CSV table of C-alpha atoms in Angstrom, one decimal:
chain,number,residue,atom,x,y,z
A,6,LYS,CA,19.8,-56.3,16.2
A,7,TYR,CA,22.9,-56.2,18.4
A,8,PRO,CA,26.3,-57.9,17.6
A,9,ASN,CA,26.6,-61.5,18.5
A,10,ILE,CA,28.9,-60.8,21.5
A,11,TYR,CA,26.1,-58.9,23.2
A,12,LEU,CA,23.7,-61.9,22.7
A,13,GLU,CA,26.4,-64.2,24.1
A,14,ALA,CA,26.9,-61.9,27.1
A,15,ALA,CA,23.1,-61.8,27.8
A,16,LEU,CA,22.9,-65.6,27.7
A,17,CYS,CA,25.9,-65.9,30.0
A,18,ILE,CA,24.4,-63.5,32.5
A,19,ALA,CA,21.0,-65.3,32.4
A,20,SER,CA,22.8,-68.5,33.4
A,21,LEU,CA,24.1,-66.8,36.5
A,22,PHE,CA,20.6,-66.4,38.0
A,23,ALA,CA,20.9,-69.9,39.5
A,24,GLU,CA,23.9,-68.7,41.5
A,25,LYS,CA,22.8,-68.5,45.2
A,26,ASP,CA,25.7,-66.3,46.4
A,27,VAL,CA,24.7,-62.7,45.5
A,28,LYS,CA,28.2,-61.3,45.7
A,29,ALA,CA,29.6,-64.1,43.5
A,30,ARG,CA,26.8,-63.5,41.1
A,31,ILE,CA,27.5,-59.8,40.8
A,32,LYS,CA,31.2,-60.4,40.4
A,33,ARG,CA,30.8,-62.9,37.6
A,34,MET,CA,28.3,-60.5,35.9
A,35,ASP,CA,30.9,-57.7,36.1
A,36,GLU,CA,33.5,-60.0,34.6
A,37,THR,CA,31.1,-60.9,31.7
A,38,ILE,CA,30.3,-57.2,31.0
A,39,ALA,CA,34.1,-56.4,31.0
A,40,ALA,CA,34.8,-59.2,28.6
A,41,THR,CA,32.0,-58.1,26.3
A,42,ILE,CA,33.3,-54.5,26.2
A,43,LYS,CA,36.8,-55.8,25.4
A,44,ALA,CA,35.6,-58.1,22.6
A,45,ASP,CA,33.5,-55.4,21.1
A,46,ARG,CA,36.3,-52.9,21.2
A,47,MET,CA,38.7,-55.3,19.5
A,48,ALA,CA,36.2,-56.3,16.9
A,49,LYS,CA,35.1,-52.9,15.8
A,50,TYR,CA,37.0,-50.0,17.3
A,51,SER,CA,40.6,-48.7,17.5
A,52,SER,CA,39.8,-46.3,20.4
A,53,PRO,CA,37.8,-46.6,23.7
A,54,ILE,CA,34.0,-46.9,23.3
A,55,ALA,CA,31.1,-45.9,25.6
A,56,ILE,CA,29.1,-48.7,27.1
A,57,SER,CA,26.0,-48.0,29.2
A,58,SER,CA,25.3,-50.6,31.9
A,59,GLN,CA,22.4,-50.5,34.4
A,60,PHE,CA,22.1,-53.0,37.3
A,61,VAL,CA,19.0,-53.5,39.3
A,62,LYS,CA,19.9,-55.7,42.2
A,63,ARG,CA,17.4,-57.5,44.5
A,64,TYR,CA,18.9,-59.3,47.5
A,65,SER,CA,15.7,-61.1,48.2
A,66,GLY,CA,16.6,-63.7,45.5
A,67,ALA,CA,14.5,-62.0,42.8
A,68,PRO,CA,16.1,-62.0,39.3
A,69,ILE,CA,18.8,-59.4,38.5
A,70,THR,CA,18.1,-57.3,35.5
A,71,VAL,CA,21.0,-56.1,33.4
A,72,ALA,CA,20.7,-53.8,30.4
A,73,VAL,CA,23.7,-53.4,28.1
A,74,THR,CA,23.5,-50.8,25.3
A,75,PRO,CA,26.1,-51.1,22.5
A,76,PRO,CA,27.7,-47.8,21.5
A,77,PRO,CA,26.3,-45.9,18.5
A,78,THR,CA,28.3,-45.7,15.3
A,79,PRO,CA,30.3,-42.4,15.4
A,80,THR,CA,28.6,-40.1,12.9
A,81,GLY,CA,30.3,-39.7,9.5
A,82,GLN,CA,32.6,-42.7,10.1
A,83,GLU,CA,30.6,-45.4,8.3
A,84,TRP,CA,29.3,-44.8,4.7
A,85,THR,CA,27.2,-46.9,2.4
A,86,SER,CA,27.2,-46.5,-1.4
A,87,ARG,CA,23.8,-46.2,-3.1
A,88,THR,CA,22.3,-45.3,-6.5
A,89,THR,CA,19.5,-42.8,-7.2
A,90,GLY,CA,17.6,-45.1,-9.6
A,91,ILE,CA,17.7,-42.1,-12.1
A,92,SER,CA,19.6,-42.4,-15.4
A,93,SER,CA,22.8,-40.3,-15.6
A,94,PRO,CA,22.0,-37.6,-13.1
A,95,PHE,CA,25.7,-36.6,-12.8
A,96,LEU,CA,25.1,-35.1,-9.4
A,97,GLN,CA,27.6,-32.5,-8.1
A,98,CYS,CA,25.8,-30.6,-5.4
A,99,ILE,CA,23.2,-31.2,-2.7
A,100,VAL,CA,21.3,-29.2,0.0
A,101,PHE,CA,18.8,-30.2,2.7
A,102,ALA,CA,16.0,-27.8,3.3
A,103,ASN,CA,12.2,-27.9,4.0
A,104,GLY,CA,12.3,-31.5,4.9
A,105,GLN,CA,13.9,-32.7,1.6
A,106,TYR,CA,17.3,-33.3,0.0
A,107,VAL,CA,17.7,-31.5,-3.3
A,108,ALA,CA,20.6,-32.6,-5.5
A,109,ALA,CA,21.7,-31.3,-8.9
A,110,GLY,CA,24.1,-31.9,-11.8
A,111,ALA,CA,22.9,-32.8,-15.3
A,112,LYS,CA,19.5,-33.1,-13.6
A,113,ILE,CA,17.8,-31.8,-10.5
A,114,VAL,CA,16.4,-34.5,-8.2
A,115,THR,CA,14.8,-34.6,-4.7
A,116,SER,CA,14.4,-37.1,-1.9
A,117,PRO,CA,12.6,-37.1,1.5
A,118,ASP,CA,15.1,-39.5,3.0
A,119,GLY,CA,18.3,-39.6,0.9
A,120,ILE,CA,17.5,-43.1,-0.4
A,121,ALA,CA,14.4,-42.8,-2.7
A,122,TRP,CA,14.9,-40.1,-5.4
A,123,THR,CA,12.6,-38.3,-7.9
A,124,SER,CA,13.7,-36.4,-11.0
A,125,ARG,CA,12.4,-32.8,-11.1
A,126,LEU,CA,14.3,-31.1,-13.9
A,127,SER,CA,15.9,-33.3,-16.5
A,128,SER,CA,16.6,-30.9,-19.4
A,129,ILE,CA,18.9,-28.3,-17.9
A,130,GLY,CA,21.0,-28.2,-21.1
A,131,GLY,CA,24.3,-28.3,-19.1
A,132,ASN,CA,25.4,-29.0,-15.5
A,133,VAL,CA,24.5,-27.4,-12.2
A,134,TYR,CA,27.6,-27.0,-10.0
A,135,ASP,CA,26.1,-25.5,-6.9
A,136,LEU,CA,22.7,-24.8,-5.3
A,137,ILE,CA,21.5,-23.3,-2.1
A,138,TYR,CA,18.3,-22.6,-0.2
A,139,ALA,CA,18.2,-19.1,1.3
A,140,ASN,CA,15.6,-16.4,1.9
A,141,GLY,CA,12.8,-18.7,0.9
A,142,VAL,CA,14.3,-19.6,-2.5
A,143,TYR,CA,16.4,-22.4,-4.0
A,144,VAL,CA,19.1,-20.9,-6.4
A,145,SER,CA,21.3,-23.0,-8.7
A,146,VAL,CA,24.3,-22.0,-10.8
A,147,GLY,CA,26.1,-23.9,-13.5
A,148,ASP,CA,28.3,-24.2,-16.6
A,149,SER,CA,28.7,-22.6,-20.0
A,150,THR,CA,25.0,-22.8,-20.7
A,151,SER,CA,25.2,-19.7,-18.6
A,152,LYS,CA,21.9,-20.0,-16.7
A,153,ILE,CA,20.9,-19.3,-13.1
A,154,TYR,CA,17.8,-21.2,-12.0
A,155,TYR,CA,15.5,-20.6,-9.0
A,156,SER,CA,12.7,-22.5,-7.3
A,157,VAL,CA,10.4,-21.9,-4.3
A,158,ASN,CA,9.8,-25.6,-3.7
A,159,GLY,CA,12.7,-27.5,-5.2
A,160,HIS,CA,10.3,-29.2,-7.7
A,161,SER,CA,9.5,-26.5,-10.3
A,162,TRP,CA,12.5,-24.4,-11.6
A,163,THR,CA,12.6,-21.1,-13.6
A,164,ILE,CA,15.5,-19.4,-15.3
A,165,ALA,CA,16.4,-16.4,-13.3
A,166,ALA,CA,19.3,-15.1,-15.4
A,167,GLY,CA,20.4,-16.4,-18.8
A,168,ASN,CA,23.5,-15.7,-20.9
A,169,VAL,CA,25.7,-14.4,-18.0
A,170,ALA,CA,28.6,-15.4,-20.2
A,171,THR,CA,30.5,-17.4,-17.6
A,172,ARG,CA,30.7,-20.8,-15.8
A,173,LEU,CA,29.6,-20.4,-12.2
A,174,HIS,CA,30.9,-22.8,-9.6
A,175,SER,CA,29.5,-21.6,-6.2
A,176,VAL,CA,26.7,-19.5,-4.8
A,177,ILE,CA,25.8,-18.2,-1.3
A,178,TYR,CA,23.4,-15.9,0.4
A,179,ALA,CA,24.9,-13.8,3.1
A,180,GLY,CA,25.1,-10.2,4.2
A,181,GLY,CA,21.7,-9.5,2.6
A,182,GLN,CA,22.8,-10.5,-0.9
A,183,TYR,CA,23.5,-13.5,-3.1
A,184,VAL,CA,27.1,-13.9,-4.3
A,185,THR,CA,28.2,-16.3,-7.1
A,186,VAL,CA,31.7,-16.9,-8.5
A,187,GLY,CA,33.2,-18.7,-11.5
A,188,ASN,CA,35.6,-18.3,-14.4
A,189,PRO,CA,37.4,-16.5,-15.7
A,190,GLY,CA,37.7,-14.4,-12.5
A,191,LYS,CA,33.9,-13.8,-12.3
A,192,ILE,CA,32.0,-12.4,-9.3
A,193,LEU,CA,28.3,-11.6,-9.5
A,194,THR,CA,26.0,-10.3,-6.8
A,195,SER,CA,22.3,-10.1,-6.5
A,196,PRO,CA,19.8,-8.7,-4.0
A,197,ASP,CA,17.1,-11.3,-4.8
A,198,GLY,CA,18.7,-14.2,-6.8
A,199,ILE,CA,17.1,-13.0,-10.0
A,200,THR,CA,18.9,-9.8,-11.1
A,201,TRP,CA,22.7,-10.0,-11.1
A,202,SER,CA,25.5,-7.5,-11.3
A,203,PRO,CA,29.2,-8.2,-12.0
A,204,GLN,CA,32.0,-7.1,-9.6
A,205,VAL,CA,35.7,-6.6,-10.2
A,206,SER,CA,37.9,-9.4,-9.0
A,207,GLY,CA,41.4,-8.3,-10.1
A,208,THR,CA,42.0,-11.2,-12.4
A,209,SER,CA,40.7,-12.4,-15.8
A,210,THR,CA,42.7,-15.6,-15.9
A,211,GLN,CA,42.0,-17.5,-12.6
A,212,THR,CA,39.0,-19.7,-11.9
A,213,PHE,CA,37.0,-19.2,-8.7
A,214,TYR,CA,35.6,-22.4,-7.3
A,215,ASP,CA,34.0,-21.5,-3.9
A,216,VAL,CA,32.8,-18.6,-1.8
A,217,ILE,CA,31.7,-18.3,1.8
A,218,TYR,CA,30.8,-15.6,4.3
A,219,ALA,CA,31.9,-15.8,7.9
A,220,ASN,CA,33.1,-13.4,10.6
A,221,ASN,CA,31.8,-10.5,8.5
A,222,LEU,CA,34.2,-11.6,5.7
A,223,TYR,CA,33.6,-13.0,2.2
A,224,VAL,CA,36.3,-15.4,1.2
A,225,ILE,CA,36.8,-16.8,-2.4
A,226,VAL,CA,39.1,-19.7,-3.2
A,227,GLY,CA,40.3,-20.7,-6.7
A,228,SER,CA,43.0,-21.9,-9.1
A,229,SER,CA,46.7,-21.5,-8.6
A,230,GLY,CA,46.2,-21.1,-4.8
A,231,TRP,CA,44.2,-17.9,-5.2
A,232,ILE,CA,42.3,-16.6,-2.1
A,233,LEU,CA,40.4,-13.3,-2.1
A,234,THR,CA,38.7,-11.6,0.9
A,235,SER,CA,36.1,-8.8,1.1
A,236,SER,CA,33.9,-7.1,3.6
A,237,ASP,CA,31.2,-6.2,1.1
A,238,ALA,CA,31.6,-8.6,-1.9
A,239,VAL,CA,32.5,-5.5,-4.0
A,240,THR,CA,36.1,-4.6,-3.1
A,241,TRP,CA,38.4,-7.7,-3.0
A,242,THR,CA,41.9,-8.3,-1.6
A,243,GLN,CA,44.2,-11.2,-2.6
A,244,GLN,CA,45.7,-13.2,0.3
A,245,THR,CA,48.7,-15.5,0.3
A,246,SER,CA,47.7,-19.2,0.6
A,247,GLY,CA,51.1,-20.7,0.6
A,248,THR,CA,50.3,-23.1,-2.3
A,249,SER,CA,49.9,-23.0,-6.0
A,250,GLN,CA,47.5,-26.0,-6.0
A,251,TYR,CA,43.9,-25.4,-7.1
A,252,LEU,CA,41.8,-24.7,-4.1
A,253,GLU,CA,38.3,-26.2,-4.6
A,254,SER,CA,36.2,-25.5,-1.4
A,255,ILE,CA,36.1,-23.6,1.8
A,256,VAL,CA,34.1,-23.8,5.1
A,257,TYR,CA,34.1,-21.9,8.4
A,258,ALA,CA,33.4,-23.6,11.7
A,259,ASN,CA,34.9,-23.9,15.2
A,260,GLY,CA,36.7,-20.6,14.9
A,261,LYS,CA,38.6,-21.4,11.7
A,262,TYR,CA,38.4,-21.3,8.0
A,263,VAL,CA,39.2,-24.7,6.3
A,264,VAL,CA,40.2,-24.8,2.6
A,265,VAL,CA,40.7,-28.0,0.6
A,266,GLY,CA,42.2,-28.5,-2.8
A,267,ARG,CA,43.9,-30.8,-5.3
A,268,ASN,CA,46.4,-33.5,-4.4
A,269,GLY,CA,45.2,-33.7,-0.8
A,270,VAL,CA,45.9,-30.0,0.1
A,271,ILE,CA,44.3,-28.6,3.3
A,272,ARG,CA,44.8,-25.1,4.6
A,273,THR,CA,43.4,-23.5,7.8
A,274,SER,CA,43.2,-19.9,9.0
A,275,SER,CA,41.7,-18.1,12.0
A,276,ALA,CA,41.1,-14.8,10.2
A,277,GLY,CA,41.3,-15.6,6.5
A,278,VAL,CA,44.6,-13.9,6.0
A,279,THR,CA,47.4,-16.2,7.3
A,280,TRP,CA,47.1,-19.8,6.2
A,281,ASP,CA,48.6,-23.0,7.8
A,282,THR,CA,49.2,-26.4,6.2
A,283,GLN,CA,47.4,-29.5,7.5
A,284,SER,CA,48.0,-33.2,6.6
A,285,SER,CA,45.0,-34.9,5.0
A,286,GLY,CA,46.3,-38.4,4.9
A,287,THR,CA,45.6,-38.7,1.2
A,288,THR,CA,46.8,-37.4,-2.2
A,289,ALA,CA,43.4,-37.6,-3.7
A,290,SER,CA,42.0,-34.2,-5.0
A,291,PHE,CA,39.3,-32.7,-2.8
A,292,LYS,CA,36.1,-31.4,-4.3
A,293,LYS,CA,34.2,-30.2,-1.3
A,294,VAL,CA,34.6,-29.5,2.4
A,295,SER,CA,31.6,-29.1,4.7
A,296,TYR,CA,30.9,-28.9,8.5
A,297,GLU,CA,28.0,-31.1,9.3
A,298,ASN,CA,26.7,-32.3,12.7
A,299,GLY,CA,29.8,-31.4,14.5
A,300,ILE,CA,32.4,-32.7,12.1
A,301,PHE,CA,34.4,-31.5,9.1
A,302,ILE,CA,33.8,-33.7,6.1
A,303,ALA,CA,36.1,-33.4,3.0
A,304,LEU,CA,35.0,-35.2,-0.2
A,305,ALA,CA,37.6,-36.2,-2.8
A,306,THR,CA,38.3,-38.3,-5.9
A,307,LEU,CA,39.1,-42.0,-5.7
A,308,SER,CA,36.1,-42.7,-3.4
A,309,LYS,CA,37.8,-40.8,-0.5
A,310,ILE,CA,35.9,-39.2,2.4
A,311,VAL,CA,38.1,-37.6,5.1
A,312,THR,CA,36.7,-36.4,8.4
A,313,SER,CA,38.0,-34.3,11.3
A,314,SER,CA,36.6,-33.0,14.6
A,315,ASP,CA,38.8,-29.9,14.7
A,316,GLY,CA,39.9,-29.2,11.1
A,317,LEU,CA,43.5,-30.1,12.1
A,318,THR,CA,43.7,-33.8,12.5
A,319,TRP,CA,42.1,-35.8,9.6
A,320,THR,CA,41.0,-39.4,9.2
A,321,VAL,CA,40.4,-41.2,5.8
A,322,GLN,CA,37.1,-43.1,6.0
A,323,THR,CA,35.9,-46.1,3.9
A,324,ILE,CA,32.7,-46.3,1.9
A,325,SER,CA,31.0,-49.7,1.9
A,326,GLY,CA,30.2,-51.0,-1.5
A,327,ALA,CA,31.6,-48.1,-3.5
A,328,PRO,CA,33.7,-48.5,-6.6
A,329,ILE,CA,37.3,-47.3,-6.0
A,330,ASN,CA,37.2,-44.5,-8.6
A,331,ILE,CA,34.1,-42.4,-7.5
A,332,ASP,CA,34.5,-38.7,-7.2
A,333,TYR,CA,32.3,-37.2,-4.4
A,334,TYR,CA,31.3,-33.6,-4.8
A,335,ALA,CA,29.0,-32.5,-2.0
A,336,VAL,CA,27.4,-33.6,1.3
A,337,ALA,CA,24.4,-32.5,3.3
A,338,TYR,CA,23.1,-33.5,6.7
A,339,GLY,CA,19.4,-33.8,7.2
A,340,THR,CA,16.5,-36.1,8.1
A,341,SER,CA,17.0,-39.1,10.5
A,342,LEU,CA,20.5,-37.9,11.4
A,343,LEU,CA,21.7,-38.9,7.9
A,344,HIS,CA,24.7,-37.5,6.0
A,345,VAL,CA,24.2,-37.8,2.2
A,346,ALA,CA,27.1,-37.4,-0.2
A,347,VAL,CA,26.7,-37.2,-3.9
A,348,SER,CA,28.9,-38.2,-6.9
A,349,PRO,CA,28.0,-38.1,-10.6
A,350,ASN,CA,26.0,-41.4,-10.4
A,351,TYR,CA,26.3,-42.6,-6.8
A,352,ILE,CA,25.0,-41.6,-3.4
A,353,ALA,CA,26.8,-42.4,-0.1
A,354,THR,CA,24.9,-42.2,3.2
A,355,SER,CA,26.1,-42.2,6.8
A,356,PRO,CA,25.6,-43.6,9.4
C-alpha cells in the first residue's frame, strides 16, 4: 500500500532490534527515518511534506515499535481520467447534492461515487450548460432549444419553461430567487424555478456566461470583458474588467471574487468593482472556476486544470491518462473526499 521506500525503511528498522545499545539503536532509527523522508520528498514532492512518526521506547530490551505514516496526496493535485460508460453524453456541468453527482450536457446522468454512471434523461433535444440544486429542486438551463428543466430527485425531469427564446449559460439560486443568464444579453429571474421573468441588462449584443451572488451582490460575467453587478438582479451596473477577453466563469471565496476567461485570463476583486490581473501559468481558455474543499480550481481547454489556495498564485496540474485536447467544463466536490471534473466525454477525478 505504501511506497517502496517506506517498506525498505520498515525492514531496516526491524533489523535494528538486535542492537543491544539502546541509544545507538534509537540514533540509527532516527537516521533511517530522516533518509526515508528525504527520499520520499525527492521522489514525489517539490515542497516539504508532513511525516508523522511515533516511537514507543522500552528500555527493558522489549521491541521498539515505530509507526511511519506517509503524507496524503494534496487535494486537487493529482487527477485521473475516466469515462462514464455512456455513449456521447457531452457533459458540461455537474453538481453534488443528496448523496449523488448529477452531470448534464446532451444527456443528464447520475452517479453515487463519481465513477459508475447511469443515464437519466437522454433526449433533451439540445445541450444543458448549467444545473444547480437549490431550495429542494434541481434546475437546468441550456441552448437554443430554449428549455429549462427541473427535477426533485435528479432522475425524473420536467420542462419548467419552454420557448424562452434564448441560450442560457448559467443559473443560481440566491437572495430568495433563481437567476439565469445567457445571450444576447439575457437575464431571467424566477421565484420558484418554474415561472420566469426577463430583466433589462443594458445590452442586446453581449453574451453572459456566468452569474453568482456573494456579499449581497449579484455579479455577471460575459463576452468582451463585460462584468455587471446588481443588488437585486433587476437593476444592473456595468463595471470595468480591464480586459476585452471573453470572461467565462466567476466564483467568490476567501474574501475575493475570481473570474476566469479565454487565453488564460484571471481577474480578482475584493468588492466586484475594481479588478486586478493574475497570472494563470497557461494560455489555455478557461471554462469554469470553482472553490472546492479549500482550493480554487480552474478548468480549461487542452486538458488543463489549474489550482490555487488563495486565488492569486496558480499552479497547472496534470491529469493522468487524459488525452491532451480535452476541454473540462465543471467540477464538483462530494462523496469520499472526491473532486469530479467533467468534459464532453471524459471524467477526471481527484485525489
